[in-house]
PDB file of C-alpha atoms in Angstrom:
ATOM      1  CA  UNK A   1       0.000   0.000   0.000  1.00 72.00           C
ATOM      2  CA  UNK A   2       2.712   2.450   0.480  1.00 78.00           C
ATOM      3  CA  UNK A   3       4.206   1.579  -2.504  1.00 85.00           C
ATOM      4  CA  UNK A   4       1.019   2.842  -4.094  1.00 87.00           C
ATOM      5  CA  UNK A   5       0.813   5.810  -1.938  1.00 87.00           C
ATOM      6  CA  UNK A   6       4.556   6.857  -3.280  1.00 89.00           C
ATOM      7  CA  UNK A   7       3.016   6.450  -6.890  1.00 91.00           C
ATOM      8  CA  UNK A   8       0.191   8.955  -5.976  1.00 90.00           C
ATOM      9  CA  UNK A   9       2.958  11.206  -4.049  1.00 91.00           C
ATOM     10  CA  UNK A  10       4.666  11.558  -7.904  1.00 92.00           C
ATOM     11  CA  UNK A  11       1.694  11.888  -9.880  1.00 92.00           C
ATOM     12  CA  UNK A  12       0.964  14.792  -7.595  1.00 91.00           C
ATOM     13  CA  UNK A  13       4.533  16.198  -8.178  1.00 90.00           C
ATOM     14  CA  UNK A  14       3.670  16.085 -11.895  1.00 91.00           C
ATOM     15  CA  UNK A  15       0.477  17.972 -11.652  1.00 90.00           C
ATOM     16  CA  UNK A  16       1.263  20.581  -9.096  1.00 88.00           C
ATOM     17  CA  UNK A  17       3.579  23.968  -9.484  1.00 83.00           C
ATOM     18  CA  UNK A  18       6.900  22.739  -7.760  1.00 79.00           C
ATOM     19  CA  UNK A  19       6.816  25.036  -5.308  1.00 70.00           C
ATOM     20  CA  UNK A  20       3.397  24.529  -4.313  1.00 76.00           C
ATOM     21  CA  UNK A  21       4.409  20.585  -3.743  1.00 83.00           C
ATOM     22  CA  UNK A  22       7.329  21.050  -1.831  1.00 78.00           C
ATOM     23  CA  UNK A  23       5.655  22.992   0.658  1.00 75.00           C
ATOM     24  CA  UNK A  24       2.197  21.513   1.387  1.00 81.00           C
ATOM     25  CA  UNK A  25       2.215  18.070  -0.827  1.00 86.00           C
ATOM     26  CA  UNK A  26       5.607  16.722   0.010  1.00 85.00           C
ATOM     27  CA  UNK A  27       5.393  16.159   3.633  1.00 84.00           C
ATOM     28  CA  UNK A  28       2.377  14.194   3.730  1.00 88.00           C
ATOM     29  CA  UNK A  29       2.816  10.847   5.216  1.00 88.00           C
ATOM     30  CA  UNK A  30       1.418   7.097   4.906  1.00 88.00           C
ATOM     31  CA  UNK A  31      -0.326   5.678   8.274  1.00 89.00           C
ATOM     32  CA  UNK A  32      -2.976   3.200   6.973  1.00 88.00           C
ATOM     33  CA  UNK A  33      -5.531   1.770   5.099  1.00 87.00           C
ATOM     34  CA  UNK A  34      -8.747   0.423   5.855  1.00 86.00           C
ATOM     35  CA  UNK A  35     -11.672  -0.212   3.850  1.00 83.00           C
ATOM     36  CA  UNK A  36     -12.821   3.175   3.037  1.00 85.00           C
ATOM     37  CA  UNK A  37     -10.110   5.636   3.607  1.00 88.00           C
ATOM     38  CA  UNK A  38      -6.608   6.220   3.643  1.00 89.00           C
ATOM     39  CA  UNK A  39      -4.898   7.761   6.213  1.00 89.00           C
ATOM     40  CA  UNK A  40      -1.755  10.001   6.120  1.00 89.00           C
ATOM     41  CA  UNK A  41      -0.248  12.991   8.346  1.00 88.00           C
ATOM     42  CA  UNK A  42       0.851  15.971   8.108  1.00 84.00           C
ATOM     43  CA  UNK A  43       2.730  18.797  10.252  1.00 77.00           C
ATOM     44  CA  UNK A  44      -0.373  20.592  11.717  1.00 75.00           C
ATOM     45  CA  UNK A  45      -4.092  21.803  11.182  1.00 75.00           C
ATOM     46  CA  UNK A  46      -2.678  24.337   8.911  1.00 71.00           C
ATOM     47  CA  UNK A  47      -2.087  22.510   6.293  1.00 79.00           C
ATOM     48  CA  UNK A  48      -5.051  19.884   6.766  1.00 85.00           C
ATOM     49  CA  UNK A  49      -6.855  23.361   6.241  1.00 81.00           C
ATOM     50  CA  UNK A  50      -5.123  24.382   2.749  1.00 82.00           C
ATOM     51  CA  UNK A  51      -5.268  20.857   1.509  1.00 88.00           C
ATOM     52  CA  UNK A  52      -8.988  20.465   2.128  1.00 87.00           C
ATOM     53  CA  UNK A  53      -9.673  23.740   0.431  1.00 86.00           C
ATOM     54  CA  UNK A  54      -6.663  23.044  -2.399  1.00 87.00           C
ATOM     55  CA  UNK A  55      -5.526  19.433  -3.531  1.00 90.00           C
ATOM     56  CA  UNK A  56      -8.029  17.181  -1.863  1.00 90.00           C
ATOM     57  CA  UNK A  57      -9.777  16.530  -5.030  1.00 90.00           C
ATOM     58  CA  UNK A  58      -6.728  16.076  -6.743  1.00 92.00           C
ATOM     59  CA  UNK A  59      -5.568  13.734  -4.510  1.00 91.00           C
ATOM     60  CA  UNK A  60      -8.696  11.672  -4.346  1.00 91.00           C
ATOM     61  CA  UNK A  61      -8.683  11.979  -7.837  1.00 92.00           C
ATOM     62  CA  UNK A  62      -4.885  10.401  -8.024  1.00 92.00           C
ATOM     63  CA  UNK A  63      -5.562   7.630  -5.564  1.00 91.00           C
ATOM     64  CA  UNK A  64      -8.658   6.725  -7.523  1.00 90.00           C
ATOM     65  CA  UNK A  65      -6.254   6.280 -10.544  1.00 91.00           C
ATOM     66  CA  UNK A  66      -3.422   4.233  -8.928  1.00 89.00           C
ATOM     67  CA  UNK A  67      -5.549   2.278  -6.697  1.00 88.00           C
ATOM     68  CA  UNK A  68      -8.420   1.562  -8.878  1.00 88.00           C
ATOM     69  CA  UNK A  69     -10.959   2.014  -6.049  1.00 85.00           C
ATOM     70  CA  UNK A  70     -12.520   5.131  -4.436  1.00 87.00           C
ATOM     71  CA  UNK A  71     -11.110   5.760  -0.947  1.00 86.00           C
ATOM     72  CA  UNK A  72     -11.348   9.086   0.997  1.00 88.00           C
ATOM     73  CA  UNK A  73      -9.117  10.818   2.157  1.00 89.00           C
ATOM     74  CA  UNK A  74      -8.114  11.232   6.205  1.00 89.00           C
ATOM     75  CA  UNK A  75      -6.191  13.834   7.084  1.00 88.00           C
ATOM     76  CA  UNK A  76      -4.678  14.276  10.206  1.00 87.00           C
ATOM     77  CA  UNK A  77      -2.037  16.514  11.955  1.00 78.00           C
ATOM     78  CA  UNK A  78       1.252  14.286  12.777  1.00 68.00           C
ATOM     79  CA  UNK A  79       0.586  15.002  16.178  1.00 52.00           C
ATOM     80  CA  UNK A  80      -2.129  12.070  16.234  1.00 47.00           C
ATOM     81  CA  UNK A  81       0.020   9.330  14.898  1.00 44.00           C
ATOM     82  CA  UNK A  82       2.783  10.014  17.855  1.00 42.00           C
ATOM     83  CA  UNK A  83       5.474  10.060  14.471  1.00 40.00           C
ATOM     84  CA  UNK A  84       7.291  13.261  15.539  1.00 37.00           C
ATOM     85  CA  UNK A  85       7.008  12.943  19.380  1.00 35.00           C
ATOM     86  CA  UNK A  86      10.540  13.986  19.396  1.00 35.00           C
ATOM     87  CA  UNK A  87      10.351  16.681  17.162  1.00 38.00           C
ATOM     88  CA  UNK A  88       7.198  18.136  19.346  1.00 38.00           C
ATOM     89  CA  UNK A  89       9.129  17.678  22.479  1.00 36.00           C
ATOM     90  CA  UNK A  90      12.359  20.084  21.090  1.00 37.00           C
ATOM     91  CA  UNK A  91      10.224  22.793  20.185  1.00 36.00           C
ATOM     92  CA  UNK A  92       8.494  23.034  23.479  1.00 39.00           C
ATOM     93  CA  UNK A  93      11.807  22.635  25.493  1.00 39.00           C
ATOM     94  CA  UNK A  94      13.054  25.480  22.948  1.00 40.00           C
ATOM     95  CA  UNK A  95      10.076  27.623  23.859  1.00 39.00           C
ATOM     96  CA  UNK A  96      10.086  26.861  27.354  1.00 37.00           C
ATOM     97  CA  UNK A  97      14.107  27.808  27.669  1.00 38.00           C
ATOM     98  CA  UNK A  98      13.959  30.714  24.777  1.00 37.00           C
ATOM     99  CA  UNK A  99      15.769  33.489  26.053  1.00 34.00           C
ATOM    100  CA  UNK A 100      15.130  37.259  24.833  1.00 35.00           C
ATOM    101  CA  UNK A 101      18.243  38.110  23.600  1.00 34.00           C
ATOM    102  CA  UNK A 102      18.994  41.854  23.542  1.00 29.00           C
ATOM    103  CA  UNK A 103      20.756  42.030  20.270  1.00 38.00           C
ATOM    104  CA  UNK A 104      18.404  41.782  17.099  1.00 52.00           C
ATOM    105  CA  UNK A 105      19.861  40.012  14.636  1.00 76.00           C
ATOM    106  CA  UNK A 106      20.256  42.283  11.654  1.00 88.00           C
ATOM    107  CA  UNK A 107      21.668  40.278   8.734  1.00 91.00           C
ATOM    108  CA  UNK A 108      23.616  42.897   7.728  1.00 92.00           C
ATOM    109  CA  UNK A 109      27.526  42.521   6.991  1.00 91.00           C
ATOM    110  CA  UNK A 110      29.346  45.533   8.640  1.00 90.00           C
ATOM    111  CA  UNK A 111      31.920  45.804   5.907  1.00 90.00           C
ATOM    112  CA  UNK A 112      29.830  47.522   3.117  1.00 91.00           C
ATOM    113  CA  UNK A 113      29.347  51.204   3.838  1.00 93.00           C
ATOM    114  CA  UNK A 114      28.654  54.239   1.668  1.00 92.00           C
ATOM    115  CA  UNK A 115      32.015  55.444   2.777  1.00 90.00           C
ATOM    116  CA  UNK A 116      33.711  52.656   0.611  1.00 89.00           C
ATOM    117  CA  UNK A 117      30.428  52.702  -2.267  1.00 89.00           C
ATOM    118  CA  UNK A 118      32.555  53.753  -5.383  1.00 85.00           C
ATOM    119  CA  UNK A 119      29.967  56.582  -6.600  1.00 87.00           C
ATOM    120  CA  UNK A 120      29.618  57.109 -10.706  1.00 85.00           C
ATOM    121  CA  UNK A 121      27.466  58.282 -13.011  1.00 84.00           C
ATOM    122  CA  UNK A 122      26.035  54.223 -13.311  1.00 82.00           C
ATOM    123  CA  UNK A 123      25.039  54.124  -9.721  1.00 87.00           C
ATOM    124  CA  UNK A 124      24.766  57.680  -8.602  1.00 87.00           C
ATOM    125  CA  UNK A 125      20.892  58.461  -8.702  1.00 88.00           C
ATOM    126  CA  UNK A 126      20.895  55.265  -6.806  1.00 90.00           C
ATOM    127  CA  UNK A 127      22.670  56.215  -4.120  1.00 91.00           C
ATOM    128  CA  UNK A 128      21.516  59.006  -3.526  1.00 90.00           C
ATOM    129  CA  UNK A 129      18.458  57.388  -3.291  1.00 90.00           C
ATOM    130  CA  UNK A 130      20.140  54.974  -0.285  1.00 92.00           C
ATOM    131  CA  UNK A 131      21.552  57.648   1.266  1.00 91.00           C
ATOM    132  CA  UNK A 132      18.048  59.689   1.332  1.00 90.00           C
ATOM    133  CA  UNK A 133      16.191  56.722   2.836  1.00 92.00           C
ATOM    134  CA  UNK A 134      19.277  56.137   4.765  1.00 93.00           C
ATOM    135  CA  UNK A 135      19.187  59.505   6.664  1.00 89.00           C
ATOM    136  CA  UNK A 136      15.193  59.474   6.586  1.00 83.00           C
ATOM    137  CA  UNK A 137      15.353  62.859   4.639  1.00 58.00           C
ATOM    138  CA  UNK A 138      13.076  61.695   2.075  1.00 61.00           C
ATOM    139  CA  UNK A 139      10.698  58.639   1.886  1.00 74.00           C
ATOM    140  CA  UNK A 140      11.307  56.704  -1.027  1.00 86.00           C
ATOM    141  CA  UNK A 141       8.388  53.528  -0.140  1.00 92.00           C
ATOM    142  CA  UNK A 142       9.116  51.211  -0.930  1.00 94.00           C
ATOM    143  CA  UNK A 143      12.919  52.189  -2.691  1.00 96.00           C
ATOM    144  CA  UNK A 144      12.947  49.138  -5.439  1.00 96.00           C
ATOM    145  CA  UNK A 145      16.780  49.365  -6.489  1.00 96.00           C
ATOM    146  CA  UNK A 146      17.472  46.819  -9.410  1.00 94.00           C
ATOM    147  CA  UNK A 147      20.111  45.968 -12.145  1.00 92.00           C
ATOM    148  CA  UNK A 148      22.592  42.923 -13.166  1.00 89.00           C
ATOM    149  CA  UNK A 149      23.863  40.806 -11.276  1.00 88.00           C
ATOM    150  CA  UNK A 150      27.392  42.361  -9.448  1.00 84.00           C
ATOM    151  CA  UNK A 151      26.770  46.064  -9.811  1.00 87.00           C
ATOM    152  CA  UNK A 152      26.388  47.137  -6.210  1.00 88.00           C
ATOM    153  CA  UNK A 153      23.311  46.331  -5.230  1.00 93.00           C
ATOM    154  CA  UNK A 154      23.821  44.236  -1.983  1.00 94.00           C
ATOM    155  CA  UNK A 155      26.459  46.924  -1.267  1.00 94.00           C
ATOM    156  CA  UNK A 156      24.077  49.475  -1.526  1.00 95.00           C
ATOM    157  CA  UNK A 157      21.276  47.744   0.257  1.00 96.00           C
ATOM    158  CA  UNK A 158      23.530  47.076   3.049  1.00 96.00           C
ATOM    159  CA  UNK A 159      25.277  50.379   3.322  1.00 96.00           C
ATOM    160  CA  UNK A 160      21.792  51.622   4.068  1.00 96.00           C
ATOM    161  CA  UNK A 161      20.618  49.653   6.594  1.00 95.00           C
ATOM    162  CA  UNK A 162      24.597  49.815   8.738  1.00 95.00           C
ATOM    163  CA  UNK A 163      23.563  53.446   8.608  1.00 95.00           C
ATOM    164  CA  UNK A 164      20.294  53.442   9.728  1.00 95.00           C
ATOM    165  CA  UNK A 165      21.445  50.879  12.615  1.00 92.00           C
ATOM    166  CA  UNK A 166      24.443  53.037  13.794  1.00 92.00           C
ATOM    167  CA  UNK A 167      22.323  56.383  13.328  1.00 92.00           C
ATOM    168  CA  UNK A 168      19.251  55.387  15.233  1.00 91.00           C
ATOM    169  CA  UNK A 169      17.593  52.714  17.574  1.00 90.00           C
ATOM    170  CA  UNK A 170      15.416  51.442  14.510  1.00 93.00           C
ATOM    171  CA  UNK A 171      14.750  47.409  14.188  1.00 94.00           C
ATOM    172  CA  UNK A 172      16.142  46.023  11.021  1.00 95.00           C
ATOM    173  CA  UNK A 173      16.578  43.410   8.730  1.00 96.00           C
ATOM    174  CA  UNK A 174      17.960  41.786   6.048  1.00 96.00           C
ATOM    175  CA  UNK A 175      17.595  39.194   4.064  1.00 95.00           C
ATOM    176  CA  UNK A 176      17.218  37.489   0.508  1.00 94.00           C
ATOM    177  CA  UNK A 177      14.147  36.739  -1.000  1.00 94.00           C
ATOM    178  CA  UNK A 178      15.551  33.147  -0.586  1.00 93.00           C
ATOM    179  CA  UNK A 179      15.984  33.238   3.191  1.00 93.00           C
ATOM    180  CA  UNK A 180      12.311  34.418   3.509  1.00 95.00           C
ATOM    181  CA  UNK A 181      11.076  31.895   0.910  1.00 94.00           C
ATOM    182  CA  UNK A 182      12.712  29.317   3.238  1.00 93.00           C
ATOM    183  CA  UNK A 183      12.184  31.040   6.746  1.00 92.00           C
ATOM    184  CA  UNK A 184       8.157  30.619   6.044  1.00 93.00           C
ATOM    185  CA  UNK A 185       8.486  26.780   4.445  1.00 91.00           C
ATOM    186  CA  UNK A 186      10.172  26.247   7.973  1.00 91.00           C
ATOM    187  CA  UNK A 187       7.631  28.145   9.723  1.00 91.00           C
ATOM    188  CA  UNK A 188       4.864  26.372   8.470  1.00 88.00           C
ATOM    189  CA  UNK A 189       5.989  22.844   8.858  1.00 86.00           C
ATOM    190  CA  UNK A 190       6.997  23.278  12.809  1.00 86.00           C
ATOM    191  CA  UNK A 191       3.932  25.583  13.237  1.00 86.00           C
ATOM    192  CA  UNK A 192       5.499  28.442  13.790  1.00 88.00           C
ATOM    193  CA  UNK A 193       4.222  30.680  11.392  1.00 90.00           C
ATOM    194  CA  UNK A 194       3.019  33.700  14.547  1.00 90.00           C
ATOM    195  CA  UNK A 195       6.811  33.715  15.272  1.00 91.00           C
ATOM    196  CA  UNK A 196       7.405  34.252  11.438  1.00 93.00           C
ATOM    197  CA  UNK A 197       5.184  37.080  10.814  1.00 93.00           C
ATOM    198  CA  UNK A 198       6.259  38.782  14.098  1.00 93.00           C
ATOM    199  CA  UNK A 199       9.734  38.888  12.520  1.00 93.00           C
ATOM    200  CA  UNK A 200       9.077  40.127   9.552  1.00 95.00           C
ATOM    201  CA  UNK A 201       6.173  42.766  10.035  1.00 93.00           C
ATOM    202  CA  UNK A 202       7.202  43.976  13.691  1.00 92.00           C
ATOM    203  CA  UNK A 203      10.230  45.819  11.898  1.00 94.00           C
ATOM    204  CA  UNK A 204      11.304  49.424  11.221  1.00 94.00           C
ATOM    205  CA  UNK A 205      13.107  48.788   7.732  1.00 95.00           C
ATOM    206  CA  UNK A 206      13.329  45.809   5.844  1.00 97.00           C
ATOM    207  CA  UNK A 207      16.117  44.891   3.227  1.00 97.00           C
ATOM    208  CA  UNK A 208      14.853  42.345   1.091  1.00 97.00           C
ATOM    209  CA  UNK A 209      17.854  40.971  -1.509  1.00 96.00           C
ATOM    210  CA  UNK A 210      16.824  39.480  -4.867  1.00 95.00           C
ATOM    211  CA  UNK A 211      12.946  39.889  -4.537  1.00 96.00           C
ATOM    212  CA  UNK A 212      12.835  38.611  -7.871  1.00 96.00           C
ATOM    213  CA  UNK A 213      12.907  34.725  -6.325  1.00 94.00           C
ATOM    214  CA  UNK A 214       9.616  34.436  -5.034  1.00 94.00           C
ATOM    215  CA  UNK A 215       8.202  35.196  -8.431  1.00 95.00           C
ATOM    216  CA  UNK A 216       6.005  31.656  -9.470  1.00 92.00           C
ATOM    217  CA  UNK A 217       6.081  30.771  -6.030  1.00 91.00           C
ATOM    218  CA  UNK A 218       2.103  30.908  -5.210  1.00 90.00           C
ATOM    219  CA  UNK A 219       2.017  30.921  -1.109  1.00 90.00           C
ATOM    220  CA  UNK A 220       5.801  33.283  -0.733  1.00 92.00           C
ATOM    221  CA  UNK A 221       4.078  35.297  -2.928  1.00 95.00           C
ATOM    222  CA  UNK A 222       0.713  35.574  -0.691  1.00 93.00           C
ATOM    223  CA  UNK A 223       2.814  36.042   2.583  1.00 94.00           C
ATOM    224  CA  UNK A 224       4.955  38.841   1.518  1.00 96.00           C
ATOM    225  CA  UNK A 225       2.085  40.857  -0.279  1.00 95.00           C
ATOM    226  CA  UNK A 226       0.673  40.512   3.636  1.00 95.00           C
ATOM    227  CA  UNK A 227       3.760  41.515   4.950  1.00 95.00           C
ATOM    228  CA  UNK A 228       4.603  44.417   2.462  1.00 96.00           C
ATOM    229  CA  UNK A 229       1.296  45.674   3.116  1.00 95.00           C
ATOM    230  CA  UNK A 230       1.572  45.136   7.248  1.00 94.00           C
ATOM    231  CA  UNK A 231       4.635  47.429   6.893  1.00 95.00           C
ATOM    232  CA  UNK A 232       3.848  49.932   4.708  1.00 94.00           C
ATOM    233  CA  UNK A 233       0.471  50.345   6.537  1.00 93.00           C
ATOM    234  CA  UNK A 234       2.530  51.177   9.501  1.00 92.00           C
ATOM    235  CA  UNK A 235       4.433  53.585   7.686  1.00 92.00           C
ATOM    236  CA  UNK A 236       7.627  51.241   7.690  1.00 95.00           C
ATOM    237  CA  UNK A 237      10.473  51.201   5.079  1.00 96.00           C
ATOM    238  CA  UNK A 238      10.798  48.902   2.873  1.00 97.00           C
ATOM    239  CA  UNK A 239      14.203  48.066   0.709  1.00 97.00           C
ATOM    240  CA  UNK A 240      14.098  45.788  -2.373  1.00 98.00           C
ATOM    241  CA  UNK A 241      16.343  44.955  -5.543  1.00 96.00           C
ATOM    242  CA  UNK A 242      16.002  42.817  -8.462  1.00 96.00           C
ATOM    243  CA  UNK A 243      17.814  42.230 -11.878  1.00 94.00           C
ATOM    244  CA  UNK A 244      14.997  43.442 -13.426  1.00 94.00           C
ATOM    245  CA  UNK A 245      11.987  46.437 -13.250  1.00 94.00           C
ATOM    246  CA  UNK A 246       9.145  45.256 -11.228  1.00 94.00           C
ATOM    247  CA  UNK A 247       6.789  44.396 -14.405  1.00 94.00           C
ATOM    248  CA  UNK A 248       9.499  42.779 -16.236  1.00 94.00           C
ATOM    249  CA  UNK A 249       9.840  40.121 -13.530  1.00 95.00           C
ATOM    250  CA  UNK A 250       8.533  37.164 -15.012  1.00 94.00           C
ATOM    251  CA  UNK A 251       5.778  34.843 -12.549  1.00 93.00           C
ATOM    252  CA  UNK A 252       5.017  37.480 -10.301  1.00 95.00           C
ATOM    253  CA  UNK A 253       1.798  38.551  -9.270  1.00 95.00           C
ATOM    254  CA  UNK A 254       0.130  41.823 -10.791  1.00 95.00           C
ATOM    255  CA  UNK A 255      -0.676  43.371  -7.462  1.00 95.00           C
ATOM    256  CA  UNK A 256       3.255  43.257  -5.985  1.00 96.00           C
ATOM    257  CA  UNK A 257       4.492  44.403  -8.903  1.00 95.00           C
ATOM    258  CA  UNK A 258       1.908  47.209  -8.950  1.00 95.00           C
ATOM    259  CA  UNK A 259       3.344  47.726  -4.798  1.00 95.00           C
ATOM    260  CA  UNK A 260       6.963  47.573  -5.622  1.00 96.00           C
ATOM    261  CA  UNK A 261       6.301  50.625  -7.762  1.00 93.00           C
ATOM    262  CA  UNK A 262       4.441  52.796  -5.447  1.00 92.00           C
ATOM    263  CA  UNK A 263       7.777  54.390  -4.112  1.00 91.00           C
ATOM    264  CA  UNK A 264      10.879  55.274  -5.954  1.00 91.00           C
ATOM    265  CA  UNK A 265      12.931  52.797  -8.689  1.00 91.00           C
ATOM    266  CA  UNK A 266      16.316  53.677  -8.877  1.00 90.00           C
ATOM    267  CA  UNK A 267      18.739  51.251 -11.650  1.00 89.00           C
ATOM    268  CA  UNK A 268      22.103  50.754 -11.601  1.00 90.00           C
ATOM    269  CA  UNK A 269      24.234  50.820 -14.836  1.00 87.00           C
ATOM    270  CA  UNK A 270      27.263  49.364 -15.818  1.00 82.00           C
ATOM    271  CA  UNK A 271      30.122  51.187 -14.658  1.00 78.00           C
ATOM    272  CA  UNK A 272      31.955  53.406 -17.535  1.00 74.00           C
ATOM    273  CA  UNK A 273      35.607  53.315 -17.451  1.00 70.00           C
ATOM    274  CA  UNK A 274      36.406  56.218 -14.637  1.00 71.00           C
ATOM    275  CA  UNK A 275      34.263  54.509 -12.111  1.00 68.00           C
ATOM    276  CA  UNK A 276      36.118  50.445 -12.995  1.00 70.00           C
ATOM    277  CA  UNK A 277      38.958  52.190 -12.818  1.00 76.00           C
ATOM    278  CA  UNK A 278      38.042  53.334  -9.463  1.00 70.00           C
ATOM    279  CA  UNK A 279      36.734  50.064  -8.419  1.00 65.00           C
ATOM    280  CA  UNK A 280      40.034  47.741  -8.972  1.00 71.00           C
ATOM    281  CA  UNK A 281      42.088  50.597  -7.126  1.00 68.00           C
ATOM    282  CA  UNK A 282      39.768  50.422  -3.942  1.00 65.00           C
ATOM    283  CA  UNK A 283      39.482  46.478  -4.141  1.00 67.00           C
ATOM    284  CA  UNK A 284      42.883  46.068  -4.047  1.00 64.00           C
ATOM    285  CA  UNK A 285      43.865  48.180  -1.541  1.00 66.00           C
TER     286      UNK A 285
END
């Protein structure tokens, strides 16, 4: 029977956007069989709730296929079947001994500042863009910074926020659009998805690397329109870049492209000679 339930498991990868599968679809597990349903677990009530409202008609549909006989489909959260005991035990200990630490992790890396940004006329609306948002003189919201890959960027988006952090008390982060993509997927398989939003929408500015990742990624896409509008509603800043101008981002949904161009969009150009030149002679100094 499980042998059949693994069959079903990669017809459902087939028919299914990848992303969708890895995160709700893939950790569903075989219990049992009896004569009219199938049983199988998964993390929590969370997803017992999308995959009721989402697959479960594609999955009865699949099973009817591979098994040749109509069987329903129970759900259950893995904290029935006694599977991840272990797992459940960790994450209360970790609760019950968390410790408020009194240094927010910031993600930034201390090394890029605008004092070593190598300013030309590729990059220089740009930074003064940064620098504005930087010393809250003018709010750019969100500032959407984007170009090809290796033209300054991270630098840039980094520079800002080492500012902000030395120049005021402000809470803020950084990440890719990778890290939060995989921050969330974590979230929602240990349950933890309160803990998730508090990080991202209790924040005063938030760098977000690469945005361009979540695009074709249906429920990333859904929890950082929520979050983008949590923060922007609060009058937060918000920091993105791409490689490419909001609607040229392939996969992504209409209304955060139409959001990631309600502030300012600065792009970065290749450098011209002067400003390589200037580059090599600061990188190898």
């Amino acid at each position: 029977m499980k042998l059949l339930w693994n069959k079903c498991k990669e017809e459902l990868k087939n028919r299914v956007n990848k992303s969708n599968y890895e995160i709700w679809l893939d950790p569903i597990s075989f219990v049992s069989v009896d004569e009219k349903f199938i049983t199988v677990s998964v993390p929590n009530k969370y997803y017992i709730d999308r995959i009721n409202k989402d697959y479960l008609k594609l999955l009865e549909e699949i099973v009817r296929d591979i098994f040749k006989r109509d069987f329903g489909i129970n759900l259950i959260s893995s904290g029935e079947t006694g599977e991840f005991t272990a797992q459940d035990s960790f994450i209360k200990k970790e609760k019950k001994e968390r410790v408020v630490s009194t240094t927010h992790v910031t993600g930034l890396n201390q090394k890029y500042t605008f004092d070593n940004f190598i300013v030309g006329n590729c990059n220089q609306f740009a930074h003064a863009a940064a620098k504005a948002v930087a010393e809250n003189s003018i709010t750019y919201n969100p500032l959407f910074i984007y170009g090809d890959v290796g033209l300054g960027k991270t630098h840039l988006m980094h520079a800002t926020g080492n500012f902000i952090l030395n120049n005021s008390k402000k809470r803020v982060l950084y990440v890719t659009s990778e890290v939060f993509v995989n921050d969330m997927i974590t979230s929602i398989q240990h349950s933890k998805m309160t803990s998730f939003r508090e990080k991202y929408r209790r924040l005063d500015v938030l760098f977000v690397d690469d945005v361009h990742f979540i695009a074709g990624k249906e429920q990333s896409q859904e929890e950082f329109f929520h979050t983008f509008n949590t923060l922007f509603e609060l009058h937060k800043q918000i920091v993105l870049s791409s490689d490419k101008y909001p609607r040229e981002i392939p996969r992504l949904v209409e209304r955060l492209k139409s959001r990631f161009e309600w502030g300012l969009i600065a792009d970065i150009q290749p450098p011209e000679l002067e400003t390589r030149i200037a580059i090599l002679k600061r990188k190898a100094e």
